[in-house]
Amino acid sequence: VAHTPMAELARIIRFGLVGLLSTGIYMGLFALITRLLPPVEASVLAYALSALVNFVMQARFTFRQQALSGSSAVRFVLMHLFC
């Protein structure tokens, strides 16, 4: 994998795009789920689902990983729980 300045800039842009997409997914899910659940529960569920999409998209699209590993999933979950 090339680590040229242009490749790094492209990765930063992909990272931001995935973040924006995940935020949009969260907002849309929250709007839909609040029709069925109270706001706190809807927020937790929407966050969990958008975090899952974020994990897969960051791994596949941003960092171009061919396979998703359990250890990277655990690190991702821990980061979301404690940060």
CSV table of C-alpha atoms in Angstrom, one decimal:
chain,number,residue,atom,x,y,z
A,1,VAL,CA,0.0,0.0,0.0
A,2,ALA,CA,1.5,3.3,-1.0
A,3,HIS,CA,2.0,5.9,1.6
A,4,THR,CA,2.5,8.9,-0.6
A,5,PRO,CA,1.1,12.3,0.5
A,6,MET,CA,-1.7,12.0,-2.2
A,7,ALA,CA,-2.6,8.5,-1.0
A,8,GLU,CA,-2.8,9.7,2.6
A,9,LEU,CA,-5.0,12.7,1.6
A,10,ALA,CA,-7.3,10.3,-0.3
A,11,ARG,CA,-7.6,8.2,2.8
A,12,ILE,CA,-8.4,11.3,5.0
A,13,ILE,CA,-11.1,12.3,2.5
A,14,ARG,CA,-12.6,8.7,2.5
A,15,PHE,CA,-12.5,8.8,6.3
A,16,GLY,CA,-14.4,12.0,6.5
A,17,LEU,CA,-16.9,10.8,3.9
A,18,VAL,CA,-17.6,7.7,5.8
A,19,GLY,CA,-18.1,9.7,9.0
A,20,LEU,CA,-20.6,12.0,7.3
A,21,LEU,CA,-22.5,9.0,5.9
A,22,SER,CA,-22.6,7.4,9.3
A,23,THR,CA,-23.9,10.6,10.9
A,24,GLY,CA,-26.6,10.7,8.2
A,25,ILE,CA,-27.5,7.1,8.8
A,26,TYR,CA,-27.7,7.8,12.6
A,27,MET,CA,-30.0,10.8,12.1
A,28,GLY,CA,-32.3,8.9,9.7
A,29,LEU,CA,-32.5,5.8,11.9
A,30,PHE,CA,-33.2,7.9,15.0
A,31,ALA,CA,-36.0,9.8,13.2
A,32,LEU,CA,-37.5,6.5,12.2
A,33,ILE,CA,-37.0,4.6,15.4
A,34,THR,CA,-38.4,7.3,17.6
A,35,ARG,CA,-41.8,6.5,16.0
A,36,LEU,CA,-41.6,3.1,17.7
A,37,LEU,CA,-39.4,3.6,20.8
A,38,PRO,CA,-38.7,6.4,23.4
A,39,PRO,CA,-35.9,8.8,22.4
A,40,VAL,CA,-33.2,7.3,24.6
A,41,GLU,CA,-33.7,3.7,23.4
A,42,ALA,CA,-34.0,5.0,19.8
A,43,SER,CA,-30.8,6.9,20.1
A,44,VAL,CA,-28.9,3.8,21.5
A,45,LEU,CA,-30.2,1.6,18.7
A,46,ALA,CA,-29.6,4.1,16.0
A,47,TYR,CA,-26.0,4.7,17.3
A,48,ALA,CA,-25.3,1.0,17.5
A,49,LEU,CA,-26.5,0.4,13.9
A,50,SER,CA,-24.7,3.4,12.5
A,51,ALA,CA,-21.5,2.4,14.3
A,52,LEU,CA,-21.7,-1.0,12.7
A,53,VAL,CA,-22.0,0.6,9.3
A,54,ASN,CA,-19.1,2.9,10.2
A,55,PHE,CA,-16.9,0.0,11.2
A,56,VAL,CA,-17.5,-1.9,8.0
A,57,MET,CA,-17.1,1.1,5.7
A,58,GLN,CA,-14.0,2.4,7.5
A,59,ALA,CA,-12.4,-1.0,7.2
A,60,ARG,CA,-13.4,-1.8,3.6
A,61,PHE,CA,-13.5,1.6,2.0
A,62,THR,CA,-11.2,3.9,4.0
A,63,PHE,CA,-8.4,1.4,5.0
A,64,ARG,CA,-9.0,-1.1,2.1
A,65,GLN,CA,-9.0,-4.2,4.3
A,66,GLN,CA,-10.0,-7.4,2.5
A,67,ALA,CA,-11.1,-9.2,5.6
A,68,LEU,CA,-12.6,-7.9,8.8
A,69,SER,CA,-10.9,-9.2,12.0
A,70,GLY,CA,-12.4,-9.9,15.4
A,71,SER,CA,-9.6,-8.0,17.1
A,72,SER,CA,-10.3,-4.8,15.0
A,73,ALA,CA,-14.0,-5.1,15.8
A,74,VAL,CA,-13.2,-5.4,19.6
A,75,ARG,CA,-10.9,-2.3,19.4
A,76,PHE,CA,-13.6,-0.4,17.5
A,77,VAL,CA,-16.3,-1.2,20.1
A,78,LEU,CA,-14.0,-0.3,23.0
A,79,MET,CA,-13.1,3.0,21.4
A,80,HIS,CA,-16.8,3.8,21.0
A,81,LEU,CA,-17.6,2.8,24.5
A,82,PHE,CA,-14.8,4.7,26.2
A,83,CYS,CA,-14.2,7.8,24.0
